[in-house]
Amino acid sequence: MLSKMKVVVPKEIVAFVERELEFDHSGHGLQHAERVFRNACAIMEEEGRGDFLIVAVSAFLHDCIDHKLFEDLEKQRAKIVRLLDGCSFSKAEIEEVLEIITSISFSNQKSRSLTSVNAQIVCDADRLDAIGAIGVVRAVSYGALKGRGFYESHTELEHLDDEDDTPPSGSTLSHFKEKLLKLEALMYTDKGRQLARRRTRFMSLFLQEFADEVLLE
Ligand code: ADP
Ligand code: NI
C-alpha cells in the first residue's frame, strides 16, 4: 500500500503501473506516476478540494492509456477496467478515472480545457512534473533518447528571452520555450500555480546560466 494523508492506493494498482510502464525510458515510469500522485495530494491538501481516491488512482494510472506509449488504447482501457473492478471500484468510479486519464492527455495537446475539478488536479500534478529541476532532467533525458542536441546554435542561446515566432528548431532547448516555460500560466489550481512559479523560475535561471556558460558572458 502506498499512502499519503488519507489516501491509500491499492498495491495492485502500483504494481500494474510498474508492469505496464516498465519498458518506458522517456520519463513515464513508476517514479513519474508516484511524483504526480504526490503533487496531486499536495494540491488537494492545500485546497481542500478533489476526491482523494479518484484523483490518487487517476494520477497513478494517467500514462497507462497514452497514444505515445501504447498502440492499442482499447486494450489499455480494458486492462484498467479489469484492474479497478478487481479492486472493488464501482462502475461510476471506473468511468470517472477513465474520463480523467483520457481528458488530461487531450488537454496536454491543448485541444480542450478541463471542467472537472478532479481532472484539473491530475492535469496540474502531471504538468508540475514536467517543470523545475525534475523537468530539466526529464527534458534532457527525452532529448537524448531521441538523439537531439540540447541547443542548435549560439543564436538560439542569445535569444532565450525573445518572444519569437520563428519555427521551433527541434532542439531540447526549444521544447522549454515552446512548452515548459508556458505551463505555469496554464495551471488550473492555485496551489499548482504556486508550485509552478518556483519551478519555472528555476528553469529560467538554469537556461540563462547555461547560455552564459556557452557564450562566456
Ligand atoms: P506527459 O505525458 O507525462 O505529460 P510528455 O509525454 O508530454 O509527458 O513528455 C514526457 C517528458 O518528456 C516531459 O518531461 C516532457 O517535457 C519531455 N518531452 C516531451 N517532448 C519533448 C521534446 N520534444 N524535447 C524534450 N523533452 C520533451
Ligand atoms: Ni505524465
Coordinates of N, CA and C and ligand atoms in Angstrom, one line a residue:
M1 N 0.8 -1.2 0.0 CA 0.0 0.0 0.0 C 0.9 1.3 0.0
L2 N 0.5 2.2 -0.8 CA 1.2 3.5 -0.8 C 0.2 4.5 -0.3
S3 N 0.6 5.3 0.7 CA -0.4 6.2 1.2 C 0.2 7.6 1.5
K4 N -0.6 8.6 1.3 CA -0.2 9.9 1.7 C -1.4 10.5 2.2
M5 N -1.4 11.1 3.5 CA -2.5 11.5 4.2 C -3.6 10.5 4.2
K6 N -4.8 10.8 3.7 CA -5.9 9.9 3.8 C -6.0 8.9 2.7
V7 N -5.1 9.0 1.7 CA -5.2 8.2 0.5 C -4.4 6.9 0.6
V8 N -5.1 5.8 0.3 CA -4.4 4.6 0.3 C -4.6 4.0 -1.1
V9 N -3.6 3.9 -1.9 CA -3.7 3.4 -3.3 C -3.4 1.9 -3.2
P10 N -4.4 1.0 -3.7 CA -4.2 -0.4 -3.6 C -2.9 -0.8 -4.2
K11 N -2.2 -1.8 -3.6 CA -0.9 -2.2 -4.1 C -0.9 -2.8 -5.5
E12 N -2.1 -3.4 -5.8 CA -2.3 -3.9 -7.2 C -2.2 -2.9 -8.2
I13 N -2.6 -1.6 -7.9 CA -2.6 -0.6 -8.9 C -1.1 -0.1 -9.1
V14 N -0.4 0.0 -8.0 CA 1.0 0.4 -8.1 C 1.8 -0.6 -8.9
A15 N 1.5 -1.9 -8.6 CA 2.2 -3.0 -9.4 C 1.8 -3.0 -10.8
F16 N 0.6 -2.7 -11.1 CA 0.1 -2.6 -12.5 C 0.9 -1.5 -13.3
V17 N 1.0 -0.3 -12.7 CA 1.7 0.8 -13.3 C 3.1 0.4 -13.6
E18 N 3.7 -0.2 -12.6 CA 5.1 -0.6 -12.7 C 5.3 -1.5 -13.9
R19 N 4.4 -2.5 -14.0 CA 4.5 -3.5 -15.0 C 4.2 -2.9 -16.4
E20 N 3.2 -2.1 -16.5 CA 2.8 -1.5 -17.8 C 3.8 -0.6 -18.4
L21 N 4.5 0.2 -17.5 CA 5.4 1.2 -18.0 C 6.8 0.8 -17.8
E22 N 7.1 -0.5 -17.6 CA 8.4 -1.0 -17.3 C 9.3 -0.7 -18.5
F23 N 8.8 -0.8 -19.8 CA 9.5 -0.6 -21.0 C 10.0 0.8 -21.2
D24 N 9.3 1.8 -20.5 CA 9.5 3.2 -20.9 C 10.8 3.8 -20.4
H25 N 11.5 4.5 -21.3 CA 12.7 5.2 -20.9 C 12.5 6.7 -21.2
S26 N 11.3 7.1 -21.4 CA 11.1 8.5 -21.8 C 10.4 9.3 -20.7
G27 N 10.6 8.8 -19.4 CA 10.2 9.6 -18.3 C 8.7 9.4 -17.9
H28 N 8.1 8.2 -18.3 CA 6.7 8.0 -17.9 C 6.6 6.7 -16.9
G29 N 7.7 6.4 -16.3 CA 7.6 5.1 -15.4 C 6.9 5.3 -14.1
L30 N 7.2 4.4 -13.2 CA 6.5 4.4 -11.9 C 6.9 5.6 -11.1
Q31 N 8.2 6.0 -11.2 CA 8.6 7.2 -10.4 C 7.9 8.4 -10.8
H32 N 7.6 8.6 -12.1 CA 6.8 9.7 -12.6 C 5.4 9.6 -12.0
A33 N 4.8 8.5 -12.1 CA 3.4 8.3 -11.5 C 3.4 8.6 -10.0
E34 N 4.4 8.2 -9.3 CA 4.4 8.5 -7.8 C 4.6 10.0 -7.6
R35 N 5.4 10.6 -8.4 CA 5.5 12.1 -8.2 C 4.2 12.8 -8.5
V36 N 3.6 12.4 -9.6 CA 2.3 13.0 -10.0 C 1.3 12.8 -8.8
F37 N 1.3 11.6 -8.3 CA 0.4 11.3 -7.1 C 0.7 12.3 -5.9
R38 N 2.0 12.4 -5.6 CA 2.3 13.3 -4.5 C 2.0 14.8 -4.8
N39 N 2.2 15.2 -6.0 CA 1.8 16.6 -6.4 C 0.3 16.7 -6.2
A40 N -0.5 15.7 -6.7 CA -1.9 15.8 -6.6 C -2.4 15.9 -5.1
C41 N -1.7 15.1 -4.3 CA -2.1 15.1 -2.9 C -1.8 16.5 -2.3
A42 N -0.6 17.1 -2.7 CA -0.3 18.4 -2.1 C -1.3 19.4 -2.5
I43 N -1.8 19.3 -3.8 CA -2.9 20.3 -4.2 C -4.2 20.1 -3.4
M44 N -4.6 18.8 -3.3 CA -5.8 18.5 -2.6 C -5.8 19.0 -1.1
E45 N -4.6 18.7 -0.5 CA -4.5 19.1 0.9 C -4.6 20.6 1.1
E46 N -3.9 21.3 0.2 CA -3.9 22.8 0.4 C -5.3 23.4 0.0
E47 N -5.9 22.8 -1.0 CA -7.1 23.5 -1.5 C -8.4 22.9 -0.9
G48 N -8.3 21.7 -0.2 CA -9.5 21.1 0.4 C -10.5 20.7 -0.7
R49 N -10.0 20.4 -1.9 CA -10.9 20.1 -3.0 C -10.5 18.8 -3.6
G50 N -11.3 18.1 -4.3 CA -11.0 16.9 -5.0 C -11.3 15.6 -4.3
D51 N -11.7 14.6 -5.0 CA -12.0 13.3 -4.4 C -10.7 12.5 -4.3
F52 N -10.2 12.4 -3.1 CA -8.8 11.8 -2.8 C -8.6 10.5 -3.6
L53 N -9.5 9.6 -3.5 CA -9.2 8.3 -4.0 C -9.2 8.3 -5.6
I54 N -10.2 9.0 -6.1 CA -10.3 9.1 -7.6 C -9.1 9.8 -8.2
V55 N -8.7 10.9 -7.5 CA -7.6 11.7 -8.0 C -6.3 10.8 -7.9
A56 N -6.1 10.2 -6.7 CA -4.9 9.4 -6.5 C -4.7 8.3 -7.5
V57 N -5.8 7.6 -7.7 CA -5.8 6.4 -8.7 C -5.6 6.9 -10.1
S58 N -6.2 8.0 -10.5 CA -6.0 8.6 -11.8 C -4.6 9.1 -12.0
A59 N -4.0 9.7 -10.9 CA -2.6 10.1 -11.0 C -1.7 9.0 -11.3
F60 N -1.9 7.9 -10.6 CA -1.1 6.7 -10.8 C -1.2 6.1 -12.2
L61 N -2.5 6.1 -12.7 CA -2.7 5.4 -14.0 C -2.6 6.3 -15.2
H62 N -2.4 7.6 -15.0 CA -2.6 8.5 -16.1 C -1.8 8.3 -17.4
D63 N -0.7 7.6 -17.3 CA 0.1 7.4 -18.6 C -0.2 6.0 -19.1
C64 N -1.1 5.3 -18.5 CA -1.3 3.9 -19.0 C -2.2 3.8 -20.2
I65 N -2.9 4.9 -20.5 CA -3.6 5.0 -21.8 C -3.1 6.2 -22.5
D66 N -2.0 6.1 -23.2 CA -1.4 7.2 -23.8 C -1.0 6.8 -25.2
H67 N -1.5 7.5 -26.2 CA -1.2 7.1 -27.6 C 0.3 7.2 -27.9
K68 N 1.1 7.9 -27.1 CA 2.5 8.0 -27.4 C 3.2 6.7 -26.9
L69 N 2.5 6.0 -26.0 CA 3.2 4.9 -25.4 C 2.6 3.5 -25.8
F70 N 1.3 3.6 -26.1 CA 0.6 2.3 -26.5 C -0.1 2.4 -27.8
E71 N -0.1 1.3 -28.6 CA -0.8 1.3 -29.9 C -2.2 1.0 -29.7
D72 N -2.5 0.0 -28.8 CA -3.9 -0.4 -28.7 C -4.5 0.2 -27.4
L73 N -5.2 1.3 -27.6 CA -5.7 2.1 -26.4 C -6.9 1.4 -25.9
E74 N -7.7 0.7 -26.7 CA -8.8 -0.1 -26.2 C -8.4 -1.2 -25.3
K75 N -7.3 -1.8 -25.7 CA -6.8 -2.9 -24.8 C -6.4 -2.3 -23.4
Q76 N -5.7 -1.1 -23.5 CA -5.3 -0.5 -22.2 C -6.5 -0.2 -21.3
R77 N -7.6 0.4 -22.0 CA -8.8 0.7 -21.3 C -9.4 -0.6 -20.6
A78 N -9.4 -1.7 -21.4 CA -10.0 -2.9 -20.8 C -9.2 -3.4 -19.7
K79 N -7.8 -3.3 -19.8 CA -7.0 -3.8 -18.7 C -7.3 -2.9 -17.4
I80 N -7.5 -1.6 -17.6 CA -7.7 -0.8 -16.4 C -9.1 -1.1 -15.8
V81 N -10.1 -1.3 -16.7 CA -11.4 -1.6 -16.1 C -11.3 -2.9 -15.3
R82 N -10.6 -3.9 -15.8 CA -10.4 -5.2 -15.1 C -9.7 -5.0 -13.7
L83 N -8.6 -4.2 -13.8 CA -7.9 -3.9 -12.6 C -8.7 -3.2 -11.5
L84 N -9.4 -2.2 -11.9 CA -10.2 -1.4 -10.9 C -11.4 -2.2 -10.4
D85 N -12.0 -3.0 -11.3 CA -13.1 -3.8 -11.0 C -12.6 -4.8 -9.9
G86 N -11.4 -5.4 -10.1 CA -10.8 -6.3 -9.2 C -10.5 -5.7 -7.8
C87 N -10.4 -4.3 -7.8 CA -10.1 -3.6 -6.6 C -11.4 -3.1 -6.0
S88 N -12.5 -3.6 -6.5 CA -13.9 -3.2 -6.0 C -14.3 -1.7 -6.2
F89 N -13.8 -1.1 -7.3 CA -14.3 0.2 -7.6 C -15.6 0.0 -8.3
S90 N -16.5 1.0 -8.1 CA -17.8 0.9 -8.8 C -17.7 1.3 -10.2
K91 N -18.7 1.0 -11.0 CA -18.7 1.3 -12.4 C -18.6 2.8 -12.7
A92 N -19.2 3.6 -11.8 CA -19.2 5.1 -12.0 C -17.8 5.6 -11.6
E93 N -17.1 5.0 -10.6 CA -15.8 5.4 -10.3 C -14.8 5.0 -11.4
I94 N -15.0 3.8 -12.0 CA -14.1 3.4 -13.1 C -14.2 4.3 -14.3
E95 N -15.5 4.7 -14.6 CA -15.8 5.6 -15.7 C -15.1 7.0 -15.4
E96 N -15.2 7.4 -14.2 CA -14.6 8.7 -13.9 C -13.0 8.7 -14.1
V97 N -12.4 7.6 -13.6 CA -11.0 7.5 -13.7 C -10.6 7.5 -15.2
L98 N -11.3 6.7 -16.0 CA -11.0 6.7 -17.4 C -11.2 8.0 -18.1
E99 N -12.3 8.7 -17.7 CA -12.5 10.0 -18.3 C -11.4 11.0 -17.9
I100 N -10.9 11.0 -16.7 CA -9.8 11.9 -16.3 C -8.6 11.6 -17.1
I101 N -8.2 10.3 -17.2 CA -7.0 9.9 -17.8 C -7.0 10.4 -19.3
T102 N -8.2 10.1 -20.0 CA -8.2 10.4 -21.4 C -8.3 11.9 -21.6
S103 N -9.0 12.6 -20.7 CA -9.2 14.1 -20.9 C -7.9 14.8 -20.6
I104 N -7.1 14.4 -19.7 CA -5.8 15.1 -19.5 C -4.9 15.0 -20.6
S105 N -4.9 13.8 -21.3 CA -4.0 13.7 -22.4 C -4.4 14.6 -23.6
F106 N -5.8 14.8 -23.7 CA -6.3 15.8 -24.7 C -5.8 17.2 -24.3
S107 N -5.9 17.5 -23.0 CA -5.6 18.9 -22.6 C -4.1 19.2 -22.9
N108 N -3.3 18.1 -22.7 CA -1.9 18.4 -23.0 C -1.7 18.7 -24.4
Q109 N -2.6 18.3 -25.3 CA -2.5 18.7 -26.7 C -3.2 20.1 -26.9
K110 N -3.6 20.7 -25.8 CA -4.3 22.0 -25.9 C -5.6 22.0 -26.7
S111 N -6.2 20.8 -26.9 CA -7.4 20.8 -27.7 C -8.7 21.1 -27.0
R112 N -8.6 21.0 -25.6 CA -9.8 21.5 -24.9 C -9.5 21.8 -23.5
S113 N -10.3 22.5 -22.8 CA -10.0 22.8 -21.4 C -10.8 22.0 -20.5
L114 N -10.3 21.7 -19.3 CA -10.9 20.8 -18.4 C -11.9 21.5 -17.5
T115 N -13.1 20.8 -17.2 CA -14.0 21.4 -16.3 C -14.1 20.7 -15.0
S116 N -13.8 19.4 -15.0 CA -13.9 18.6 -13.7 C -12.7 18.9 -12.8
V117 N -13.1 19.2 -11.5 CA -12.0 19.6 -10.6 C -11.0 18.4 -10.4
N118 N -11.5 17.2 -10.4 CA -10.6 16.1 -10.2 C -9.6 16.0 -11.4
A119 N -10.1 16.2 -12.6 CA -9.2 16.2 -13.8 C -8.3 17.3 -13.8
Q120 N -8.7 18.5 -13.3 CA -7.8 19.7 -13.3 C -6.7 19.4 -12.3
I121 N -7.0 18.7 -11.2 CA -5.9 18.5 -10.2 C -4.9 17.5 -10.8
V122 N -5.3 16.4 -11.4 CA -4.4 15.5 -12.0 C -3.6 16.1 -13.1
C123 N -4.2 17.0 -13.9 CA -3.5 17.6 -15.0 C -2.4 18.6 -14.5
D124 N -2.8 19.4 -13.5 CA -1.8 20.2 -12.9 C -0.6 19.4 -12.3
A125 N -1.0 18.3 -11.6 CA 0.0 17.4 -11.0 C 1.0 16.9 -12.0
D126 N 0.5 16.5 -13.2 CA 1.3 16.0 -14.3 C 2.2 17.0 -14.9
R127 N 1.6 18.2 -15.1 CA 2.3 19.3 -15.6 C 3.5 19.8 -14.7
L128 N 3.2 19.7 -13.4 CA 4.3 20.1 -12.4 C 5.5 19.2 -12.6
D129 N 5.2 18.0 -12.9 CA 6.4 17.0 -13.1 C 7.1 17.2 -14.4
A130 N 6.6 18.1 -15.2 CA 7.4 18.4 -16.5 C 8.3 19.7 -16.3
I131 N 8.2 20.3 -15.1 CA 8.9 21.6 -15.0 C 9.8 21.5 -13.7
G132 N 10.6 22.6 -13.5 CA 11.5 22.6 -12.4 C 12.8 21.7 -12.7
A133 N 13.4 21.4 -11.6 CA 14.6 20.5 -11.7 C 14.3 19.2 -12.3
I134 N 13.2 18.6 -11.9 CA 12.7 17.4 -12.5 C 12.5 17.6 -14.0
G135 N 11.8 18.7 -14.3 CA 11.5 19.0 -15.7 C 12.8 19.0 -16.6
V136 N 13.9 19.6 -16.0 CA 15.1 19.7 -16.8 C 15.7 18.3 -17.0
V137 N 15.7 17.5 -16.0 CA 16.2 16.1 -16.1 C 15.4 15.4 -17.2
R138 N 14.0 15.5 -17.1 CA 13.2 14.7 -18.0 C 13.4 15.2 -19.4
A139 N 13.5 16.5 -19.6 CA 13.6 17.0 -21.0 C 14.9 16.6 -21.6
V140 N 16.0 16.7 -20.8 CA 17.3 16.4 -21.3 C 17.4 14.8 -21.6
S141 N 16.8 14.0 -20.7 CA 16.7 12.6 -21.0 C 15.9 12.3 -22.3
Y142 N 14.8 13.0 -22.4 CA 14.0 12.7 -23.6 C 14.7 13.1 -24.8
G143 N 15.3 14.3 -24.8 CA 16.1 14.7 -26.0 C 17.2 13.7 -26.3
A144 N 17.9 13.3 -25.3 CA 19.0 12.3 -25.5 C 18.5 11.0 -26.2
L145 N 17.3 10.6 -25.7 CA 16.7 9.4 -26.2 C 16.4 9.5 -27.7
K146 N 16.0 10.7 -28.0 CA 15.6 11.0 -29.5 C 16.8 11.4 -30.3
G147 N 18.0 11.4 -29.6 CA 19.2 11.8 -30.4 C 19.3 13.2 -30.7
R148 N 18.7 14.1 -29.9 CA 18.7 15.5 -30.2 C 19.7 16.2 -29.3
G149 N 20.3 17.3 -29.9 CA 21.2 18.1 -29.1 C 20.5 19.0 -28.2
F150 N 21.1 19.5 -27.1 CA 20.4 20.4 -26.2 C 20.1 21.7 -26.9
Y151 N 21.1 22.3 -27.6 CA 20.8 23.5 -28.3 C 21.3 23.4 -29.7
E152 N 20.8 24.3 -30.6 CA 21.0 24.2 -32.0 C 22.2 25.1 -32.4
S153 N 22.2 26.3 -31.9 CA 23.1 27.3 -32.3 C 23.3 28.4 -31.3
H154 N 24.4 29.2 -31.4 CA 24.6 30.3 -30.4 C 23.5 31.3 -30.5
T155 N 23.0 31.4 -31.8 CA 21.9 32.4 -31.9 C 20.7 32.0 -31.1
E156 N 20.4 30.7 -31.0 CA 19.3 30.3 -30.2 C 19.5 30.6 -28.7
L157 N 20.8 30.5 -28.2 CA 21.1 30.9 -26.8 C 21.1 32.4 -26.6
E158 N 21.4 33.1 -27.6 CA 21.4 34.6 -27.5 C 20.0 35.2 -27.4
H159 N 19.0 34.4 -27.9 CA 17.7 34.9 -28.0 C 16.7 34.2 -27.0
L160 N 17.3 33.8 -25.9 CA 16.5 33.0 -24.9 C 15.2 33.7 -24.6
D161 N 15.2 35.0 -24.3 CA 14.1 35.7 -23.8 C 13.2 36.3 -24.8
D162 N 13.6 36.1 -26.1 CA 12.7 36.7 -27.1 C 11.4 36.0 -27.3
E163 N 10.4 36.8 -27.5 CA 9.1 36.2 -27.9 C 9.1 36.0 -29.4
D164 N 9.8 34.9 -29.8 CA 9.9 34.8 -31.2 C 8.9 33.9 -31.9
D165 N 8.6 34.2 -33.1 CA 7.6 33.3 -33.8 C 8.3 32.5 -34.9
T166 N 9.6 32.4 -34.7 CA 10.3 31.5 -35.7 C 10.0 30.1 -35.4
P167 N 10.0 29.2 -36.4 CA 9.6 27.8 -36.1 C 10.6 27.2 -35.1
P168 N 10.1 26.3 -34.2 CA 11.0 25.6 -33.3 C 12.1 24.9 -34.0
S169 N 13.3 24.9 -33.3 CA 14.5 24.3 -34.0 C 14.5 22.8 -33.9
G170 N 13.7 22.3 -32.9 CA 13.7 20.8 -32.7 C 14.7 20.4 -31.6
S171 N 15.5 21.4 -31.1 CA 16.4 21.1 -30.0 C 15.6 21.0 -28.7
T172 N 16.3 20.4 -27.7 CA 15.6 20.3 -26.4 C 15.3 21.7 -25.8
L173 N 16.3 22.6 -26.0 CA 16.1 23.9 -25.6 C 14.8 24.5 -26.1
S174 N 14.5 24.3 -27.4 CA 13.3 24.8 -27.9 C 12.0 24.3 -27.3
H175 N 12.1 23.1 -26.7 CA 11.0 22.5 -26.0 C 10.6 23.3 -24.7
F176 N 11.7 23.9 -24.1 CA 11.5 24.7 -23.0 C 10.6 26.0 -23.4
K177 N 11.0 26.6 -24.5 CA 10.3 27.8 -24.9 C 8.9 27.5 -25.4
E178 N 8.8 26.4 -26.2 CA 7.5 26.0 -26.8 C 6.5 25.6 -25.7
K179 N 7.0 24.9 -24.7 CA 6.0 24.3 -23.8 C 6.3 24.5 -22.3
L180 N 7.5 24.1 -21.9 CA 7.7 24.1 -20.4 C 7.6 25.4 -19.7
L181 N 8.1 26.5 -20.3 CA 8.0 27.8 -19.7 C 6.6 28.4 -19.7
K182 N 5.8 27.7 -20.5 CA 4.4 28.2 -20.6 C 3.4 27.5 -19.7
L183 N 3.9 26.5 -19.0 CA 2.9 25.6 -18.3 C 2.4 26.4 -17.0
E184 N 3.2 27.2 -16.4 CA 2.8 27.9 -15.2 C 1.4 28.7 -15.5
A185 N 1.4 29.3 -16.6 CA 0.2 30.1 -17.0 C -1.0 29.2 -17.2
L186 N -0.8 28.0 -17.5 CA -1.9 27.1 -17.8 C -2.4 26.3 -16.6
M187 N -1.9 26.6 -15.4 CA -2.3 25.8 -14.3 C -3.8 26.1 -13.9
Y188 N -4.5 25.1 -13.5 CA -5.9 25.3 -13.1 C -6.1 25.7 -11.7
T189 N -5.2 25.2 -10.8 CA -5.4 25.3 -9.4 C -4.4 26.4 -8.8
D190 N -4.8 27.0 -7.7 CA -3.9 28.0 -7.1 C -2.6 27.3 -6.6
K191 N -2.7 26.2 -5.9 CA -1.6 25.5 -5.4 C -0.6 25.1 -6.5
G192 N -1.2 24.6 -7.6 CA -0.5 24.2 -8.8 C 0.3 25.4 -9.3
R193 N -0.3 26.5 -9.4 CA 0.3 27.7 -9.9 C 1.5 28.2 -9.0
Q194 N 1.2 28.1 -7.7 CA 2.2 28.5 -6.7 C 3.5 27.6 -6.8
L195 N 3.3 26.3 -6.9 CA 4.4 25.3 -7.1 C 5.1 25.6 -8.4
A196 N 4.3 25.9 -9.4 CA 4.8 26.1 -10.8 C 5.7 27.3 -10.8
R197 N 5.4 28.3 -10.1 CA 6.1 29.6 -10.1 C 7.6 29.3 -9.8
R198 N 7.8 28.7 -8.7 CA 9.2 28.4 -8.2 C 9.9 27.5 -9.2
R199 N 9.2 26.5 -9.8 CA 9.9 25.6 -10.7 C 10.2 26.3 -12.0
T200 N 9.3 27.2 -12.4 CA 9.6 28.0 -13.7 C 10.7 28.9 -13.5
R201 N 10.8 29.6 -12.3 CA 11.9 30.5 -12.0 C 13.2 29.7 -12.1
F202 N 13.2 28.5 -11.6 CA 14.4 27.6 -11.6 C 14.8 27.3 -13.0
M203 N 13.9 27.0 -13.9 CA 14.2 26.6 -15.3 C 14.8 27.8 -16.0
S204 N 14.2 29.0 -15.8 CA 14.7 30.2 -16.5 C 16.1 30.5 -16.0
L205 N 16.3 30.3 -14.7 CA 17.7 30.5 -14.2 C 18.7 29.5 -14.8
F206 N 18.3 28.3 -14.9 CA 19.1 27.2 -15.4 C 19.4 27.6 -16.9
L207 N 18.4 28.0 -17.7 CA 18.7 28.2 -19.1 C 19.6 29.4 -19.3
Q208 N 19.4 30.5 -18.4 CA 20.2 31.6 -18.5 C 21.7 31.3 -18.2
E209 N 21.8 30.5 -17.1 CA 23.2 30.1 -16.7 C 23.9 29.3 -17.8
F210 N 23.1 28.4 -18.4 CA 23.6 27.5 -19.5 C 24.1 28.4 -20.6
A211 N 23.2 29.3 -21.0 CA 23.6 30.2 -22.1 C 24.8 31.0 -21.8
D212 N 24.9 31.6 -20.6 CA 26.1 32.4 -20.2 C 27.3 31.5 -20.2
E213 N 27.2 30.3 -19.8 CA 28.4 29.4 -19.8 C 28.9 29.2 -21.2
V214 N 28.0 28.9 -22.1 CA 28.4 28.6 -23.5 C 28.9 29.9 -24.2
L215 N 28.2 31.0 -23.9 CA 28.6 32.2 -24.6 C 29.7 33.0 -23.9
L216 N 30.0 32.5 -22.7 CA 31.1 33.1 -21.9 C 30.8 34.6 -21.6
E217 N 29.5 34.8 -21.2 CA 29.2 36.2 -20.9 C 29.2 36.5 -19.4
Ligands
ADP1 P1 3.3 13.5 -20.0 O1 2.6 12.6 -21.0 O2 3.7 12.9 -18.8 O3 2.6 14.8 -19.8 P2 5.0 14.0 -22.3 O4 4.8 12.7 -22.9 O5 4.4 15.2 -22.9 O6 4.6 14.0 -20.7 O7 6.6 14.2 -22.1 C1 7.3 13.4 -21.2 C2 8.5 14.2 -20.8 O8 9.4 14.3 -21.9 C3 8.2 15.6 -20.2 O9 9.0 15.9 -19.2 C4 8.4 16.4 -21.4 O10 8.8 17.7 -21.1 C5 9.6 15.7 -22.1 N1 9.5 16.0 -23.6 C6 8.4 15.8 -24.4 N2 8.7 16.2 -25.6 C7 9.9 16.7 -25.6 C8 10.8 17.3 -26.5 N3 10.5 17.5 -27.8 N4 12.1 17.7 -26.1 C9 12.5 17.5 -24.8 N5 11.7 16.9 -23.9 C10 10.4 16.6 -24.3
NI2 NI 2.6 12.0 -17.2

